[in-house]
Amino acid sequence: MIRDGEKIGIVGAGISGVTLAYELGKKGYRHVTIMEQGDRVGGKCHSIEYKGKTYEMGTLIGLPSYKMTMKLMEEFDLQDKGPLLDRGFFNRDGYTTSQIPVEQLSDFAREFKHLPELLGRYEFIKAPGFANIPLELCKPFAAWCDENGLFVLKQVFMHYFSAFGFGSIDEVPAAYVMKLLNYDNLMSFIEITHMISWPQGVTELVKRMGDQASDLRLTCGVNRIDREEPGRVRVETDQGTLYFDKVIYTASLRDLPDKVDMAHEDRKLLESIIYERFRVYAYRVDNMPKLSGYIPGNMGPGRKGQMMAWYHRWADLAETDLITVYVAESESMSDSEMRESIEATLASLGGENIRLYMMKCWNHFPHVDTDALQRGFYTQLEHMQGKYGIYFAGEIMNFPTLENCIIYAKSLVERYF
């Protein structure tokens, strides 16, 4: 069988990379090498351990509607229920508030009744990728909501989109918001029956999948990729030169033009990708409310650098003083100014003895703006699949959630391998 001898290289050992390797293995590929520049697998799946318990510094939760994720969890024996995610909403002064003001409840009920029919027009958004996006989904999500009379629900969408570092709904195209918050996913957030919270940490899934790879190489940065001839791709790495029949690239596509000789139009296409700078802080704090919280007043584009949400993991199962805090990075604030702001907010919520434990800063949510989307960014990107001997998967292709990355990785293997 050709697959048994064909060599496939995968750049990046996040959820996309290990899913690709796992799916290729199931199809008979025996020579799959994953090259990861870091010293661990997982990418933005980054679980840490503190006092014998896991905490998440990257990917936080999964939803009951994540069918592909749950299937993989079953296959890798990771079905134990994690801590519950009890949540509340707070104003900027630290006082409890409601997600929807009382005076807007009747409008909310009316809009909510209309929502299934409205979102039902866009069921195609569940398919892998962003092919054939209609023009109305290229405009900012807030503008799309206003056109469709979702004035109250617009804020509900914002709570679950912006708090996780995906930017402002006043700027981000509607198609991206709907990838995260299609009707099933939105209902999971609203009902919050049981989130997937992985007692051993979300990274455990990636580790177990990575262990199945025939050749996983850590601290193996990729410096150069050249297609020497059809069926032969040379990859220069920190561990030497490797040769493959095909390469799948799951790392940041913004960096790819520095590693590959590509046509000017392809280079310009990848340069249009933008990111959100997102920070996750782990703080040791006493006397915090025994729940996780959202602060909607800090989620607007003018509130970068302010604490948008926090996660009080294990609150229902054990005493813990470690919480994680979520902040959209502000270019106009220094590190110390952002910390001072966060710590003042923690104190307003009742927190005492506040001590920073660690912080992770992410180049988060690769995407393009409304203009690039209207110009057919994803159509052009899909046409690049296989060009230069390189195929693309990862966050930019289908939105950066576990489920969407898994869906696209599986689809890529089905289409091209």
PDB file of N, CA and C in Angstrom, residues 2 23 30 84 88 132 139 167 180 197 212 219 272 274 294 296 301 310 316 327 349 357 407:
ATOM      1  N   ILE A   2       0.516   2.222  -0.842  1.00  0.00           N
ATOM      2  CA  ILE A   2       1.329   3.451  -0.962  1.00  0.00           C
ATOM      3  C   ILE A   2       1.412   4.190   0.365  1.00  0.00           C
ATOM      4  N   GLU A  23      -5.644  10.625  12.760  1.00  0.00           N
ATOM      5  CA  GLU A  23      -6.509  10.254  11.641  1.00  0.00           C
ATOM      6  C   GLU A  23      -5.705   9.625  10.504  1.00  0.00           C
ATOM      7  N   ARG A  30       2.031   5.133   8.117  1.00  0.00           N
ATOM      8  CA  ARG A  30       2.910   4.628   9.178  1.00  0.00           C
ATOM      9  C   ARG A  30       4.131   5.519   9.406  1.00  0.00           C
ATOM     10  N   LEU A  84     -17.632  21.494  38.172  1.00  0.00           N
ATOM     11  CA  LEU A  84     -18.745  22.244  37.603  1.00  0.00           C
ATOM     12  C   LEU A  84     -18.332  23.681  37.327  1.00  0.00           C
ATOM     13  N   GLY A  88     -21.525  33.711  37.378  1.00  0.00           N
ATOM     14  CA  GLY A  88     -22.327  34.875  37.712  1.00  0.00           C
ATOM     15  C   GLY A  88     -21.867  36.062  36.883  1.00  0.00           C
ATOM     16  N   ASN A 132     -17.802  29.769   0.704  1.00  0.00           N
ATOM     17  CA  ASN A 132     -19.067  30.344   0.223  1.00  0.00           C
ATOM     18  C   ASN A 132     -19.813  31.150   1.289  1.00  0.00           C
ATOM     19  N   LYS A 139     -19.898  41.154   7.245  1.00  0.00           N
ATOM     20  CA  LYS A 139     -19.948  42.410   7.992  1.00  0.00           C
ATOM     21  C   LYS A 139     -19.776  42.138   9.487  1.00  0.00           C
ATOM     22  N   GLY A 167     -12.102  39.048  20.570  1.00  0.00           N
ATOM     23  CA  GLY A 167     -12.234  40.394  20.040  1.00  0.00           C
ATOM     24  C   GLY A 167     -13.624  40.973  20.203  1.00  0.00           C
ATOM     25  N   LEU A 180     -18.371  29.987  16.453  1.00  0.00           N
ATOM     26  CA  LEU A 180     -18.321  29.678  17.881  1.00  0.00           C
ATOM     27  C   LEU A 180     -19.714  29.479  18.453  1.00  0.00           C
ATOM     28  N   SER A 197     -14.878  19.955  31.422  1.00  0.00           N
ATOM     29  CA  SER A 197     -13.807  20.681  32.114  1.00  0.00           C
ATOM     30  C   SER A 197     -12.629  19.797  32.518  1.00  0.00           C
ATOM     31  N   GLN A 212       0.318   8.531  20.315  1.00  0.00           N
ATOM     32  CA  GLN A 212       0.027   7.574  19.245  1.00  0.00           C
ATOM     33  C   GLN A 212       0.831   7.862  17.974  1.00  0.00           C
ATOM     34  N   THR A 219      10.919  20.539  20.574  1.00  0.00           N
ATOM     35  CA  THR A 219      12.028  21.488  20.331  1.00  0.00           C
ATOM     36  C   THR A 219      12.584  21.286  18.926  1.00  0.00           C
ATOM     37  N   SER A 272      -2.509  39.199   5.427  1.00  0.00           N
ATOM     38  CA  SER A 272      -3.760  39.848   5.842  1.00  0.00           C
ATOM     39  C   SER A 272      -4.325  39.253   7.132  1.00  0.00           C
ATOM     40  N   ILE A 274      -4.802  38.594  10.932  1.00  0.00           N
ATOM     41  CA  ILE A 274      -4.595  39.394  12.151  1.00  0.00           C
ATOM     42  C   ILE A 274      -4.882  38.534  13.378  1.00  0.00           C
ATOM     43  N   TYR A 294     -18.327  36.816  34.914  1.00  0.00           N
ATOM     44  CA  TYR A 294     -18.167  37.669  33.748  1.00  0.00           C
ATOM     45  C   TYR A 294     -18.390  39.119  34.162  1.00  0.00           C
ATOM     46  N   PRO A 296     -19.340  42.106  31.973  1.00  0.00           N
ATOM     47  CA  PRO A 296     -19.663  42.594  30.625  1.00  0.00           C
ATOM     48  C   PRO A 296     -19.201  44.019  30.363  1.00  0.00           C
ATOM     49  N   PRO A 301     -14.535  47.362  23.048  1.00  0.00           N
ATOM     50  CA  PRO A 301     -13.224  47.651  22.459  1.00  0.00           C
ATOM     51  C   PRO A 301     -12.437  48.711  23.215  1.00  0.00           C
ATOM     52  N   TRP A 310     -13.259  35.667  35.105  1.00  0.00           N
ATOM     53  CA  TRP A 310     -12.347  34.806  35.840  1.00  0.00           C
ATOM     54  C   TRP A 310     -12.972  33.424  35.986  1.00  0.00           C
ATOM     55  N   ASP A 316     -16.463  23.785  43.411  1.00  0.00           N
ATOM     56  CA  ASP A 316     -17.495  22.884  43.937  1.00  0.00           C
ATOM     57  C   ASP A 316     -16.920  21.631  44.574  1.00  0.00           C
ATOM     58  N   VAL A 327      -7.986  38.620  30.055  1.00  0.00           N
ATOM     59  CA  VAL A 327      -7.808  40.033  29.720  1.00  0.00           C
ATOM     60  C   VAL A 327      -7.394  40.179  28.261  1.00  0.00           C
ATOM     61  N   LEU A 349     -14.114  42.655  44.191  1.00  0.00           N
ATOM     62  CA  LEU A 349     -14.952  41.457  44.265  1.00  0.00           C
ATOM     63  C   LEU A 349     -14.828  40.750  45.607  1.00  0.00           C
ATOM     64  N   TYR A 357       0.592  34.385  40.331  1.00  0.00           N
ATOM     65  CA  TYR A 357       1.273  33.096  40.259  1.00  0.00           C
ATOM     66  C   TYR A 357       2.003  32.955  38.918  1.00  0.00           C
ATOM     67  N   ILE A 407     -12.676  19.083  13.719  1.00  0.00           N
ATOM     68  CA  ILE A 407     -13.528  18.907  12.533  1.00  0.00           C
ATOM     69  C   ILE A 407     -12.731  19.174  11.259  1.00  0.00           C
TER      70      ILE A 407
END
